[in-house]
């Protein structure tokens, strides 16, 4: 019987220099924990938020992105979101927010 890997909050988002890496699922049940943990990260210069290790998302991932964008503006820094899962890009299009968040597709 295969067990699903359970990540704690600190393992779901990490910071290395000005690059944030998100891992696993970003869903309504863990998005607030991810947001709270990210509040300990530096907001300066240019920040890249890498979604390449994200498995599943729902609309709460969009809320995170918008909140990080708001924090970046308040801190006078730039933020971009990279390696978005296809369904997250589709959600951004569906809700018409792709113009409000800096998306970069790699």
Tab-separated table of C-alpha atoms in Angstrom:
chain	number	residue	atom	x	y	z
A	1	UNK	CA	0.000	0.000	0.000
A	2	UNK	CA	1.512	3.308	-1.071
A	3	UNK	CA	1.402	6.161	1.400
A	4	UNK	CA	1.054	9.716	0.194
A	5	UNK	CA	3.881	12.017	1.148
A	6	UNK	CA	2.755	14.480	3.805
A	7	UNK	CA	4.705	17.736	3.772
A	8	UNK	CA	4.701	20.143	6.679
A	9	UNK	CA	4.257	23.834	5.971
A	10	UNK	CA	7.979	24.620	5.992
A	11	UNK	CA	8.492	21.931	3.347
A	12	UNK	CA	5.727	23.326	1.101
A	13	UNK	CA	7.488	26.627	0.499
A	14	UNK	CA	11.170	27.432	0.837
A	15	UNK	CA	13.288	30.484	0.149
A	16	UNK	CA	16.717	30.453	-1.442
A	17	UNK	CA	18.061	33.923	-2.126
A	18	UNK	CA	15.229	35.679	-3.979
A	19	UNK	CA	13.672	32.488	-5.305
A	20	UNK	CA	10.755	30.848	-3.547
A	21	UNK	CA	10.035	27.203	-4.302
A	22	UNK	CA	6.585	25.736	-3.711
A	23	UNK	CA	6.115	21.973	-3.336
A	24	UNK	CA	3.157	19.596	-3.345
A	25	UNK	CA	-0.443	20.747	-3.364
A	26	UNK	CA	-1.658	24.310	-2.961
A	27	UNK	CA	-5.245	23.901	-1.856
A	28	UNK	CA	-7.723	25.683	0.369
A	29	UNK	CA	-6.752	23.528	3.376
A	30	UNK	CA	-3.069	24.573	3.307
A	31	UNK	CA	-2.930	27.911	1.458
A	32	UNK	CA	-3.181	30.034	4.596
A	33	UNK	CA	-0.365	28.082	6.251
A	34	UNK	CA	1.809	28.619	3.159
A	35	UNK	CA	0.953	32.322	3.183
A	36	UNK	CA	1.808	32.680	6.870
A	37	UNK	CA	5.122	30.865	6.425
A	38	UNK	CA	6.010	33.036	3.423
A	39	UNK	CA	5.589	36.128	5.601
A	40	UNK	CA	8.989	35.267	7.103
A	41	UNK	CA	10.656	35.595	3.679
A	42	UNK	CA	12.428	38.748	2.525
A	43	UNK	CA	10.559	40.962	0.085
A	44	UNK	CA	13.244	42.918	-1.716
A	45	UNK	CA	14.638	43.328	-5.197
A	46	UNK	CA	13.186	40.807	-7.631
A	47	UNK	CA	11.467	37.678	-6.380
A	48	UNK	CA	10.710	34.571	-8.402
A	49	UNK	CA	8.055	32.173	-7.127
A	50	UNK	CA	8.645	28.774	-8.752
A	51	UNK	CA	5.666	26.414	-9.054
A	52	UNK	CA	7.568	23.617	-10.858
A	53	UNK	CA	7.173	21.179	-7.955
A	54	UNK	CA	3.461	21.847	-7.412
A	55	UNK	CA	1.099	18.946	-8.002
A	56	UNK	CA	-2.481	20.129	-7.474
A	57	UNK	CA	-3.965	23.603	-7.137
A	58	UNK	CA	-7.320	25.211	-6.660
A	59	UNK	CA	-8.393	28.853	-6.634
A	60	UNK	CA	-6.627	29.417	-3.313
A	61	UNK	CA	-3.339	29.347	-5.261
A	62	UNK	CA	-4.572	32.405	-7.160
A	63	UNK	CA	-5.357	34.112	-3.864
A	64	UNK	CA	-1.795	33.430	-2.706
A	65	UNK	CA	-0.385	34.889	-5.886
A	66	UNK	CA	-2.495	38.025	-5.576
A	67	UNK	CA	-1.498	38.477	-1.926
A	68	UNK	CA	2.194	38.042	-2.750
A	69	UNK	CA	1.784	40.568	-5.563
A	70	UNK	CA	0.165	43.002	-3.106
A	71	UNK	CA	3.034	42.510	-0.624
A	72	UNK	CA	5.603	43.020	-3.383
A	73	UNK	CA	4.013	46.303	-4.433
A	74	UNK	CA	3.925	47.457	-0.796
A	75	UNK	CA	7.634	46.549	-0.434
A	76	UNK	CA	8.542	48.233	-3.747
A	77	UNK	CA	9.926	45.031	-5.237
A	78	UNK	CA	9.131	42.964	-8.295
A	79	UNK	CA	7.674	39.474	-8.234
A	80	UNK	CA	7.106	36.947	-10.985
A	81	UNK	CA	5.535	33.515	-10.979
A	82	UNK	CA	7.199	30.785	-13.019
A	83	UNK	CA	6.579	27.201	-14.090
A	84	UNK	CA	2.866	27.345	-13.440
A	85	UNK	CA	0.885	24.120	-13.687
A	86	UNK	CA	-1.447	24.172	-16.694
A	87	UNK	CA	-4.549	24.156	-14.522
A	88	UNK	CA	-3.316	27.196	-12.571
A	89	UNK	CA	-2.754	29.112	-15.808
A	90	UNK	CA	-6.259	28.099	-16.897
A	91	UNK	CA	-7.732	29.325	-13.607
A	92	UNK	CA	-5.956	32.683	-14.014
A	93	UNK	CA	-7.466	32.979	-17.498
A	94	UNK	CA	-10.915	31.872	-16.309
A	95	UNK	CA	-11.022	34.464	-13.526
A	96	UNK	CA	-9.505	37.173	-15.731
A	97	UNK	CA	-6.589	37.961	-13.424
A	98	UNK	CA	-3.697	37.102	-15.736
A	99	UNK	CA	-3.183	40.837	-16.339
A	100	UNK	CA	-2.904	41.545	-12.606
A	101	UNK	CA	-0.132	39.083	-11.773
A	102	UNK	CA	3.230	38.823	-13.509
A	103	UNK	CA	3.266	35.348	-15.024
A	104	UNK	CA	6.287	33.822	-16.655
A	105	UNK	CA	5.973	30.482	-18.382
A	106	UNK	CA	9.106	28.310	-18.613
